[in-house]
Tab-separated table of C-alpha atoms and ligand atoms in Angstrom:
chain	number	residue	atom	x	y	z
A	1	MET	CA	19.552	-27.417	-5.786
A	2	LYS	CA	17.749	-25.130	-8.045
A	3	LYS	CA	18.310	-21.662	-7.854
A	4	ILE	CA	16.619	-18.164	-8.005
A	5	CYS	CA	17.286	-14.793	-9.149
A	6	VAL	CA	14.558	-12.278	-7.630
A	7	VAL	CA	14.431	-8.895	-9.531
A	8	GLY	CA	13.729	-6.085	-7.393
A	9	LEU	CA	14.280	-6.488	-3.609
A	10	GLY	CA	11.663	-4.623	-2.637
A	11	TYR	CA	7.927	-5.045	0.013
A	12	ILE	CA	7.606	-8.092	-2.339
A	13	GLY	CA	10.447	-9.026	-3.795
A	14	LEU	CA	12.441	-9.078	-0.799
A	15	PRO	CA	10.243	-11.571	1.445
A	16	THR	CA	9.728	-13.581	-1.707
A	17	ALA	CA	13.508	-14.138	-2.049
A	18	ALA	CA	14.226	-15.004	1.492
A	19	MET	CA	10.781	-17.309	1.611
A	20	PHE	CA	12.839	-19.115	-1.631
A	21	ALA	CA	15.794	-19.790	0.166
A	22	LYS	CA	14.286	-20.825	3.698
A	23	SER	CA	12.520	-23.564	1.190
A	24	GLY	CA	15.696	-24.787	-0.117
A	25	TYR	CA	16.267	-22.474	-3.187
A	26	GLU	CA	19.845	-20.787	-4.133
A	27	VAL	CA	18.886	-17.598	-4.317
A	28	VAL	CA	19.931	-14.200	-5.393
A	29	GLY	CA	18.564	-11.097	-4.576
A	30	VAL	CA	19.063	-8.161	-7.890
A	31	ASP	CA	18.579	-4.807	-7.285
A	32	ILE	CA	20.266	-0.874	-8.959
A	33	ASN	CA	19.778	0.150	-5.356
A	34	GLU	CA	23.707	-1.042	-4.242
A	35	LYS	CA	22.745	-0.004	-0.913
A	36	ALA	CA	19.863	-2.341	-0.154
A	37	VAL	CA	22.147	-5.314	-2.084
A	38	ASN	CA	25.249	-4.206	0.434
A	39	LEU	CA	22.631	-4.560	3.817
A	40	LEU	CA	21.189	-7.567	2.316
A	41	ASN	CA	24.909	-9.297	1.783
A	42	GLN	CA	25.345	-8.270	5.753
A	43	GLY	CA	22.362	-10.031	6.419
A	44	GLN	CA	20.241	-6.367	7.448
A	45	ILE	CA	17.232	-4.850	5.441
A	46	HIS	CA	16.241	-1.909	4.157
A	47	ILE	CA	12.547	-2.004	4.997
A	48	GLU	CA	10.265	-2.688	7.982
A	49	GLU	CA	8.067	-6.263	8.071
A	50	ILE	CA	7.312	-8.253	10.957
A	51	GLY	CA	9.674	-10.949	10.578
A	52	LEU	CA	11.627	-10.423	8.338
A	53	GLY	CA	15.318	-9.220	9.291
A	54	GLU	CA	14.971	-12.020	11.398
A	55	LEU	CA	14.253	-14.681	8.477
A	56	VAL	CA	16.336	-12.933	6.192
A	57	LYS	CA	19.491	-12.940	8.680
A	58	THR	CA	19.344	-16.535	8.459
A	59	VAL	CA	19.134	-17.822	5.198
A	60	VAL	CA	22.098	-15.003	4.567
A	61	ASP	CA	24.006	-16.827	7.371
A	62	ALA	CA	22.948	-20.050	6.002
A	63	GLY	CA	24.546	-19.391	2.749
A	64	ARG	CA	21.270	-19.505	0.681
A	65	LEU	CA	20.505	-16.103	-0.168
A	66	LYS	CA	22.988	-13.055	-1.549
A	67	GLY	CA	22.720	-9.688	-2.703
A	68	SER	CA	24.250	-8.438	-5.931
A	69	VAL	CA	23.721	-5.597	-8.695
A	70	THR	CA	23.390	-7.619	-12.026
A	71	PRO	CA	21.880	-11.245	-12.174
A	72	GLU	CA	23.442	-14.294	-12.346
A	73	TYR	CA	22.259	-17.735	-14.447
A	74	SER	CA	19.399	-19.284	-12.721
A	75	ASP	CA	16.572	-21.901	-13.175
A	76	ILE	CA	13.954	-19.550	-12.155
A	77	PHE	CA	13.734	-16.135	-12.409
A	78	ILE	CA	11.382	-13.908	-10.612
A	79	ILE	CA	10.707	-10.184	-11.910
A	80	SER	CA	9.272	-7.946	-8.735
A	81	VAL	CA	9.744	-4.536	-9.542
A	82	PRO	CA	7.557	-1.407	-8.686
A	83	THR	CA	5.107	-0.262	-11.791
A	84	PRO	CA	4.349	3.295	-10.842
A	85	ASN	CA	1.645	5.798	-12.450
A	86	TYR	CA	2.524	8.365	-14.600
A	87	PRO	CA	1.201	11.910	-14.137
A	88	ASP	CA	-1.405	10.859	-16.768
A	89	HIS	CA	-2.264	7.904	-14.105
A	90	THR	CA	-1.142	5.417	-17.667
A	91	ALA	CA	1.196	2.491	-16.033
A	92	ASN	CA	4.641	3.220	-16.582
A	93	LEU	CA	6.428	-0.204	-17.183
A	94	GLU	CA	10.056	0.990	-17.150
A	95	TYR	CA	11.616	-1.306	-14.855
A	96	VAL	CA	9.871	-4.380	-15.608
A	97	LYS	CA	11.131	-3.268	-19.282
A	98	SER	CA	14.931	-3.083	-17.762
A	99	ALA	CA	14.261	-5.567	-15.140
A	100	THR	CA	13.183	-8.171	-18.360
A	101	GLU	CA	16.240	-6.902	-20.410
A	102	SER	CA	18.806	-7.353	-17.363
A	103	ILE	CA	17.768	-11.217	-17.409
A	104	LEU	CA	18.229	-11.625	-20.925
A	105	PRO	CA	22.225	-12.662	-20.906
A	106	TYR	CA	21.640	-15.128	-18.292
A	107	LEU	CA	18.551	-16.615	-20.027
A	108	LYS	CA	19.308	-20.475	-20.771
A	109	GLU	CA	16.404	-23.139	-22.853
A	110	GLY	CA	14.211	-24.227	-20.267
A	111	ASN	CA	14.456	-21.320	-17.643
A	112	LEU	CA	11.346	-20.342	-16.201
A	113	VAL	CA	10.530	-16.226	-16.331
A	114	ILE	CA	7.397	-15.251	-13.482
A	115	VAL	CA	7.043	-11.377	-13.181
A	116	GLU	CA	5.146	-11.283	-9.442
A	117	SER	CA	4.819	-6.949	-10.569
A	118	THR	CA	1.052	-5.868	-11.051
A	119	ILE	CA	1.216	-5.112	-14.298
A	120	PRO	CA	-2.037	-3.697	-16.637
A	121	PRO	CA	-4.388	-6.484	-18.508
A	122	ARG	CA	-2.259	-7.755	-21.734
A	123	THR	CA	1.371	-7.039	-20.495
A	124	ILE	CA	2.373	-10.561	-20.383
A	125	ASP	CA	1.080	-11.156	-23.864
A	126	ASP	CA	1.475	-7.805	-25.515
A	127	PHE	CA	4.332	-6.391	-23.609
A	128	VAL	CA	7.230	-8.822	-21.671
A	129	ALA	CA	7.495	-12.305	-24.070
A	130	PRO	CA	7.800	-9.714	-27.142
A	131	ILE	CA	11.126	-8.670	-25.425
A	132	ILE	CA	11.915	-11.594	-24.451
A	133	GLN	CA	10.934	-13.228	-28.287
A	134	ALA	CA	13.063	-10.533	-29.511
A	135	SER	CA	16.095	-12.044	-28.537
A	136	GLY	CA	15.312	-15.270	-30.112
A	137	TRP	CA	13.520	-17.604	-27.934
A	138	ARG	CA	10.547	-19.527	-28.425
A	139	VAL	CA	8.540	-18.200	-25.073
A	140	GLY	CA	6.427	-21.035	-24.102
A	141	GLU	CA	8.887	-23.647	-25.079
A	142	GLU	CA	12.234	-22.815	-24.682
A	143	ILE	CA	11.479	-20.311	-21.848
A	144	TYR	CA	8.363	-20.896	-19.967
A	145	LEU	CA	6.817	-17.225	-18.679
A	146	ALA	CA	4.365	-16.891	-16.376
A	147	HIS	CA	2.640	-13.893	-14.069
A	148	CYS	CA	1.884	-14.665	-10.537
A	149	PRO	CA	0.606	-11.461	-8.555
A	150	GLU	CA	1.697	-11.027	-5.202
A	151	ARG	CA	-1.780	-10.522	-2.897
A	152	VAL	CA	0.876	-10.174	0.374
A	153	LEU	CA	-0.701	-7.510	2.879
A	154	PRO	CA	2.294	-5.000	4.430
A	155	GLY	CA	2.691	-5.681	8.595
A	156	ARG	CA	1.453	-9.172	7.286
A	157	ILE	CA	3.565	-10.644	4.207
A	158	LEU	CA	5.768	-13.500	5.796
A	159	ILE	CA	2.000	-15.005	6.969
A	160	GLU	CA	0.415	-14.506	3.763
A	161	LEU	CA	2.942	-15.561	1.620
A	162	VAL	CA	2.684	-19.302	3.034
A	163	GLU	CA	-1.179	-19.241	3.788
A	164	ASN	CA	-2.606	-17.158	0.463
A	165	ILE	CA	-4.490	-18.868	-2.094
A	166	ARG	CA	-2.061	-18.379	-5.025
A	167	ILE	CA	-2.999	-17.427	-9.108
A	168	ILE	CA	-1.046	-18.547	-11.015
A	169	GLY	CA	-1.196	-17.670	-15.179
A	170	GLY	CA	0.739	-18.988	-17.684
A	171	ILE	CA	1.504	-17.613	-20.989
A	172	ASN	CA	0.641	-21.636	-21.930
A	173	LYS	CA	-0.256	-24.769	-19.219
A	174	VAL	CA	2.843	-25.594	-19.096
A	175	SER	CA	4.240	-22.092	-18.060
A	176	ALA	CA	1.854	-22.218	-15.453
A	177	ILE	CA	1.837	-25.166	-14.270
A	178	LYS	CA	5.945	-24.956	-14.072
A	179	ALA	CA	5.203	-21.858	-11.708
A	180	ALA	CA	3.061	-23.845	-9.828
A	181	GLU	CA	5.391	-25.916	-8.841
A	182	VAL	CA	8.387	-23.754	-7.615
A	183	TYR	CA	5.304	-21.441	-5.497
A	184	GLY	CA	4.372	-25.098	-4.061
A	185	SER	CA	7.505	-25.312	-2.278
A	186	PHE	CA	6.593	-23.132	0.502
A	187	VAL	CA	2.861	-21.952	-0.298
A	188	THR	CA	0.076	-24.134	1.789
A	189	GLY	CA	-2.387	-21.837	0.118
A	190	ASP	CA	-4.432	-23.624	-3.037
A	191	ILE	CA	-1.923	-22.691	-6.199
A	192	ILE	CA	-4.653	-22.482	-9.093
A	193	THR	CA	-3.755	-22.004	-12.484
A	194	THR	CA	-5.300	-19.899	-15.425
A	195	SER	CA	-4.060	-18.120	-18.535
A	196	THR	CA	-1.828	-14.827	-18.190
A	197	LEU	CA	-5.017	-12.265	-19.072
A	198	THR	CA	-6.743	-13.512	-16.377
A	199	ALA	CA	-4.230	-13.927	-13.828
A	200	GLU	CA	-3.435	-10.063	-14.420
A	201	MET	CA	-7.034	-8.515	-14.279
A	202	SER	CA	-7.720	-10.813	-10.630
A	203	LYS	CA	-5.205	-8.962	-9.267
A	204	LEU	CA	-6.125	-5.558	-10.206
A	205	MET	CA	-10.184	-6.222	-9.767
A	206	GLU	CA	-9.020	-7.766	-5.927
A	207	ASN	CA	-7.382	-3.802	-4.834
A	208	THR	CA	-10.338	-2.273	-7.472
A	209	PHE	CA	-13.206	-3.921	-5.291
A	210	ARG	CA	-11.435	-2.476	-1.550
A	211	ASP	CA	-10.937	0.999	-4.198
A	212	VAL	CA	-14.148	1.244	-4.627
A	213	ASN	CA	-15.886	-0.455	-1.500
A	214	ILE	CA	-13.987	2.211	0.633
A	215	ALA	CA	-15.186	5.563	-2.042
A	216	LEU	CA	-18.361	4.167	-0.595
A	217	ALA	CA	-17.559	4.686	2.525
A	218	ASN	CA	-16.229	8.084	2.132
A	219	GLU	CA	-19.391	8.870	-0.176
A	220	LEU	CA	-21.308	7.881	3.014
A	221	THR	CA	-18.982	9.872	5.444
A	222	LYS	CA	-19.994	13.355	3.501
A	223	ILE	CA	-23.894	12.033	3.529
A	224	SER	CA	-23.561	11.796	6.737
A	225	ASP	CA	-21.551	14.871	7.712
A	226	LYS	CA	-24.253	16.856	6.126
A	227	LEU	CA	-27.341	15.237	7.292
A	228	GLY	CA	-26.140	14.982	10.656
A	229	ILE	CA	-25.821	11.477	10.605
A	230	ASN	CA	-23.373	8.387	12.761
A	231	ALA	CA	-21.396	7.413	9.397
A	232	LEU	CA	-19.415	4.839	11.591
A	233	GLU	CA	-22.712	3.672	13.735
A	234	VAL	CA	-24.410	3.150	10.531
A	235	ILE	CA	-21.372	1.363	8.888
A	236	GLU	CA	-21.660	-0.761	11.900
A	237	LEU	CA	-25.179	-1.989	12.011
A	238	ALA	CA	-25.355	-1.793	7.695
A	239	ASN	CA	-22.743	-4.779	8.592
A	240	LYS	CA	-24.933	-6.493	11.097
A	241	HIS	CA	-26.360	-8.043	8.122
A	242	PRO	CA	-24.641	-11.353	6.598
A	243	ARG	CA	-24.228	-10.377	2.942
A	244	VAL	CA	-23.099	-6.466	3.529
A	245	ASN	CA	-19.343	-5.575	4.208
A	246	LEU	CA	-18.736	-1.576	4.080
A	247	HIS	CA	-15.437	-0.681	4.445
A	248	GLN	CA	-13.771	1.997	6.458
A	249	PRO	CA	-13.487	5.317	5.363
A	250	GLY	CA	-10.800	7.784	5.872
A	251	PRO	CA	-8.057	10.289	4.873
A	252	GLY	CA	-7.732	8.864	1.693
A	253	VAL	CA	-6.764	5.704	-0.045
A	254	GLY	CA	-2.544	5.021	-0.185
A	255	GLY	CA	-0.184	2.688	-1.061
A	256	HIS	CA	0.964	1.104	-4.066
A	257	CYS	CA	-1.677	-1.209	-4.726
A	258	LEU	CA	-5.287	0.708	-4.513
A	259	ALA	CA	-4.767	4.327	-5.222
A	260	VAL	CA	-2.553	2.822	-8.436
A	261	ASP	CA	-4.100	-0.560	-9.521
A	262	PRO	CA	-7.379	1.076	-10.784
A	263	TYR	CA	-5.897	2.814	-13.216
A	264	PHE	CA	-4.917	0.235	-15.220
A	265	ILE	CA	-7.971	-1.092	-15.873
A	266	ILE	CA	-9.125	2.451	-17.098
A	267	GLU	CA	-6.322	3.065	-18.566
A	268	LYS	CA	-7.124	-0.453	-20.952
A	269	ALA	CA	-10.840	0.113	-21.224
A	270	PRO	CA	-11.901	4.000	-20.051
A	271	GLU	CA	-15.047	3.976	-21.334
A	272	GLU	CA	-16.137	0.679	-19.734
A	273	SER	CA	-14.916	1.394	-16.615
A	274	PRO	CA	-17.021	4.894	-15.387
A	275	LEU	CA	-17.500	3.548	-11.851
A	276	ILE	CA	-13.860	2.443	-11.274
A	277	ASN	CA	-12.943	5.882	-11.788
A	278	TYR	CA	-15.362	7.478	-9.657
A	279	GLY	CA	-14.006	5.781	-6.926
A	280	ARG	CA	-10.459	6.690	-7.162
A	281	LYS	CA	-11.824	10.501	-7.377
A	282	ILE	CA	-13.742	10.001	-4.526
A	283	ASN	CA	-10.928	9.201	-2.617
A	284	ASN	CA	-8.824	11.702	-4.324
A	285	SER	CA	-11.339	14.060	-3.212
A	286	MET	CA	-10.700	12.881	0.860
A	287	PRO	CA	-7.098	15.094	1.897
A	288	LYS	CA	-8.971	18.328	1.010
A	289	PHE	CA	-12.923	17.073	2.694
A	290	VAL	CA	-10.117	16.594	5.918
A	291	VAL	CA	-8.619	19.851	5.277
A	292	GLU	CA	-11.987	21.841	4.942
A	293	HIS	CA	-13.041	20.285	8.003
A	294	VAL	CA	-9.694	21.270	10.212
A	295	GLU	CA	-10.876	24.597	9.341
A	296	LYS	CA	-13.700	24.555	10.857
A	297	ILE	CA	-11.824	23.725	14.362
A	298	VAL	CA	-8.697	25.769	13.808
A	299	GLU	CA	-8.605	29.512	13.504
A	300	LYS	CA	-5.852	29.797	11.069
A	301	ASN	CA	-1.897	30.379	11.913
A	302	GLY	CA	-2.766	27.509	14.246
A	303	LYS	CA	-0.729	24.617	14.547
A	304	VAL	CA	-1.918	21.208	13.857
A	305	ALA	CA	0.455	18.487	14.743
A	306	VAL	CA	-0.148	15.998	12.020
A	307	PHE	CA	-0.448	12.107	13.446
A	308	GLY	CA	0.814	9.548	10.924
A	309	LEU	CA	2.441	9.703	7.999
A	310	THR	CA	2.642	6.268	6.014
A	311	TYR	CA	-0.139	4.976	4.354
A	312	LYS	CA	-1.510	2.951	7.057
A	313	GLY	CA	-0.799	1.672	10.328
A	314	ASN	CA	1.749	0.308	11.311
A	315	ILE	CA	4.544	-0.317	8.839
A	316	ASP	CA	6.640	2.015	7.066
A	317	ASP	CA	5.775	2.416	4.125
A	318	VAL	CA	4.445	6.389	3.008
A	319	ARG	CA	4.280	5.844	-0.990
A	320	GLU	CA	1.317	7.470	-2.200
A	321	SER	CA	-0.087	8.718	1.703
A	322	PRO	CA	-2.639	10.459	1.858
A	323	SER	CA	-0.621	12.413	4.999
A	324	LEU	CA	1.455	13.889	2.551
A	325	GLU	CA	-1.165	15.626	0.077
A	326	ILE	CA	-2.668	16.980	3.424
A	327	ILE	CA	0.320	18.803	4.697
A	328	SER	CA	0.139	20.509	1.897
A	329	LEU	CA	-2.606	21.669	1.601
A	330	LEU	CA	-2.605	22.513	5.629
A	331	LYS	CA	0.928	24.901	4.368
A	332	GLU	CA	-0.684	26.319	1.659
A	333	LYS	CA	-3.645	27.522	4.842
A	334	GLU	CA	-0.636	28.637	6.069
A	335	TYR	CA	-1.280	26.696	9.071
A	336	LYS	CA	1.928	25.552	11.221
A	337	VAL	CA	2.136	21.872	10.670
A	338	SER	CA	4.454	19.645	13.340
A	339	LEU	CA	4.667	16.041	12.188
A	340	TYR	CA	4.694	13.054	14.298
A	341	ASP	CA	5.853	9.405	12.825
A	342	PRO	CA	7.018	6.552	14.780
A	343	HIS	CA	7.432	3.807	12.422
A	344	VAL	CA	8.770	6.802	9.624
A	345	LYS	CA	12.495	7.958	10.036
A	346	GLN	CA	13.473	11.077	9.465
A	347	GLU	CA	15.896	10.153	5.838
A	348	GLN	CA	12.302	8.790	4.340
A	349	VAL	CA	10.767	11.950	4.324
A	350	ASN	CA	11.435	15.590	3.083
A	351	PHE	CA	9.225	17.104	6.209
A	352	GLN	CA	11.141	17.884	9.443
A	353	LEU	CA	9.734	14.863	12.052
A	354	SER	CA	8.787	15.702	15.779
A	355	SER	CA	8.879	13.953	18.844
A	356	PHE	CA	5.400	13.288	20.498
A	357	ASP	CA	6.187	16.279	23.035
A	358	ASP	CA	7.404	19.287	20.522
A	359	ALA	CA	4.566	18.005	18.041
A	360	ILE	CA	1.979	18.450	20.439
A	361	PHE	CA	3.334	21.971	22.011
A	362	GLN	CA	1.374	24.948	21.649
A	363	ALA	CA	-0.958	22.235	18.996
A	364	ASP	CA	-4.572	23.412	18.281
A	365	CYS	CA	-5.479	19.940	17.502
A	366	ILE	CA	-4.174	16.763	17.063
A	367	LEU	CA	-4.965	15.396	13.337
A	368	ILE	CA	-4.591	11.312	13.178
A	369	LEU	CA	-4.100	10.334	9.672
A	370	THR	CA	-2.769	6.782	10.707
A	371	ASP	CA	-4.383	4.212	12.734
A	372	HIS	CA	-1.052	3.150	14.524
A	373	ILE	CA	-1.133	1.095	17.929
A	374	GLU	CA	1.443	3.781	19.554
A	375	PHE	CA	-1.847	6.207	18.631
A	376	LYS	CA	-4.941	4.559	20.217
A	377	GLY	CA	-4.018	5.122	23.234
A	378	LEU	CA	-2.579	8.364	24.049
A	379	ASP	CA	-1.098	10.743	26.724
A	380	GLU	CA	-4.033	11.964	28.115
A	381	VAL	CA	-2.560	14.258	30.340
A	382	LYS	CA	0.491	15.632	27.980
A	383	ILE	CA	-2.306	16.360	25.660
A	384	HIS	CA	-4.042	18.962	28.111
A	385	LEU	CA	-0.011	20.691	29.622
A	386	LYS	CA	1.012	20.171	26.158
A	387	MET	CA	-1.613	21.603	23.595
A	388	ARG	CA	-2.896	25.409	23.545
A	389	ASN	CA	-6.453	23.499	22.295
A	390	PRO	CA	-6.944	20.034	22.922
A	391	ILE	CA	-9.019	18.839	20.257
A	392	VAL	CA	-8.183	15.393	18.340
A	393	PHE	CA	-9.526	14.903	14.909
A	394	ASP	CA	-9.446	11.877	13.979
A	395	THR	CA	-9.624	10.480	10.606
A	396	LYS	CA	-9.203	6.609	11.260
A	397	ASN	CA	-11.332	5.770	14.135
A	398	CYS	CA	-8.705	4.580	16.370
A	399	VAL	CA	-7.715	6.687	19.091
A	400	LYS	CA	-9.499	5.840	22.463
A	401	ILE	CA	-10.282	9.586	24.933
A	402	ASN	CA	-11.307	9.444	27.915
A	403	SER	CA	-11.128	12.742	29.292
A	404	GLU	CA	-14.130	14.480	28.379
A	405	SER	CA	-12.210	18.149	28.052
A	406	ILE	CA	-10.191	16.953	25.269
A	407	LYS	CA	-12.797	17.639	22.119
A	408	TYR	CA	-12.724	14.273	20.285
A	409	TYR	CA	-13.919	14.403	16.539
A	410	ASN	CA	-13.996	11.058	13.771
A	411	TYR	CA	-15.839	10.546	11.297
A	412	GLY	CA	-19.078	9.665	13.263
A	413	ASN	CA	-19.276	13.341	14.740
A	414	LEU	CA	-18.005	15.468	11.945
A	415	PHE	CA	-21.539	17.645	11.378
A	416	LYS	CA	-20.561	18.584	15.227
A	417	MET	CA	-18.168	20.720	13.579
A	418	SER	CA	-20.928	22.898	11.634
A	419	SER	CA	-22.994	24.718	13.775
A	420	LYS	CA	-25.178	24.773	11.043
A	421	THR	CA	-25.920	21.445	10.862
A	422	ALA	CA	-25.872	20.831	14.513
A	423	ASP	CA	-28.502	22.561	14.377
A	424	LEU	CA	-30.053	20.752	12.037
A	425	VAL	CA	-29.919	17.434	14.689
A	426	LYS	CA	-31.311	19.021	17.347
A	427	LYS	CA	-34.621	19.404	15.683
B	501	LIG	N1	-8.245	1.788	3.869
B	501	LIG	C1	-9.820	2.370	4.002
B	501	LIG	N2	-10.128	1.824	4.478
B	501	LIG	C2	-10.693	0.662	4.661
B	501	LIG	C3	-9.487	-0.038	4.226
B	501	LIG	C4	-8.218	0.311	3.844
B	501	LIG	O1	-9.568	3.380	3.369
B	501	LIG	O2	-11.612	0.460	4.884
B	501	LIG	C5	-7.097	2.663	2.352
B	501	LIG	C6	-5.653	2.295	3.583
B	501	LIG	O3	-5.329	3.184	5.378
B	501	LIG	C7	-4.400	2.913	2.954
B	501	LIG	C8	-5.333	2.131	1.929
B	501	LIG	O4	-6.699	2.086	1.849
B	501	LIG	O5	-4.415	4.247	2.661
B	501	LIG	C9	-4.865	0.723	1.054
B	501	LIG	O6	-4.686	-0.094	2.279
B	501	LIG	P1	-5.123	-1.408	2.078
B	501	LIG	O7	-4.635	-2.172	3.610
B	501	LIG	O8	-6.528	-2.130	2.049
B	501	LIG	O9	-4.114	-2.302	0.929
B	501	LIG	P2	-2.353	-2.271	0.147
B	501	LIG	O10	-2.742	-1.375	-0.823
B	501	LIG	O11	-1.564	-1.924	1.990
B	501	LIG	O12	-2.447	-3.590	0.397
B	501	LIG	C10	-3.359	-3.885	-0.892
B	501	LIG	C11	-4.051	-5.673	-0.249
B	501	LIG	N3	-5.179	-5.918	-1.496
B	501	LIG	C12	-6.511	-6.208	-0.723
B	501	LIG	O13	-6.626	-6.768	0.619
B	501	LIG	C13	-8.061	-6.608	-1.642
B	501	LIG	C14	-2.691	-6.373	-0.269
B	501	LIG	O14	-3.570	-7.937	-0.293
B	501	LIG	C15	-2.263	-6.545	-1.335
B	501	LIG	O15	-1.141	-7.489	-1.807
B	501	LIG	C16	-2.132	-5.419	-1.716
B	501	LIG	O16	-2.381	-4.259	-2.198
B	501	LIG	C17	-1.045	-5.181	-3.216
B	501	LIG	O17	0.174	-5.328	-3.527
B	501	LIG	O18	-2.022	-4.917	-4.299
């Protein structure tokens, strides 16, 4: 039985380790987070992802997957560690460096090293390969090296790991082919081999495509607000065209992918990427835009009940979430802020979380920032009974309000918040 060592047991590494274990490999999952490792060895998980708890329990109980804080001799090493941005938005490759260095003592001739982490273009060739070479290996001949970017959507990880098409970039052909064989053990989607550079860049462009398109939808929202147009209806109608796919506007773009990856391209070719850069700026401007609109409907010192801390619906991940900035901005403006998120545990955040009832008590506005399923049908009776002013401002267009005495705003009727533009529409 071949052995795989997965370094990094996060949202991608842990499900990947579990899938390889399920498909017949002996897998050791390595993380510096001892808590995650201990939980794993008890067959438990430290993150929320549909189906993952059951899968991990099965493969740990079967003795196929175990956790460790140090790597072990293996046939294949998969590096799946975070690549955050420094404050100046350049890529922080420290985790990639330390993960690569951590496996060096365990490398044997013929081993395959795969980097799954999202990285700036040229990182495999100019950064990872030299680390392995420096310890005396001929990369591509004695140690095979490939980049296999993950493309799964949180909330659907176990399905997409299997079904999505996989792009595999090898430092040379033989490395790519060897990596393709490994993923072939459970991937049913096509596995396409290419160079490391193309694999790195295609991964980044996937998320950049989405980011720039969301920026376009957000810009449309601002334009429509100014001109008294229903932006959401415009999107719906424009998308009836067979070749148009306008994205959805929102309170900003969060998560560890869309809000981060475009900067990896900008960093390497700043002069050549003004559009990508501008898309980032527009999306980063949305928290301020949201708070400016809250100011139109809630008096100073009023209470805003923020619903949703995660960066998107039905997950527990708060990384880069626009909600965090919106909360800070609201507090700066001296609003009282209560927070409700049924997917987030108190220990995950520095803010005090409330129950639904406490969050809306005496509130002047419910501000929806995430499209969690729980928010689709809010308890309208409680809203009437408990809120001081029954107003819902839904930046994700996900709530259905039936009662006419609850004021409901979304990105389709923002202009109604401002009497000036409302007059313009009447004329
Ligand atoms: N968002 C909008 N409007 C939209 C779509 C999304 O405002 O129309 C916002 C979301 O609310 C969220 C952010 O964008 O704040 C990102 O959400 P997402 O669902 O687009 O993507 P992620 O970051 O969860 O996952 C993406 C995925 N990439 C693509 O769909 C191209 C996923 O497949 C990647 O694996 C992942 O990035 C990654 O790890 O790179």
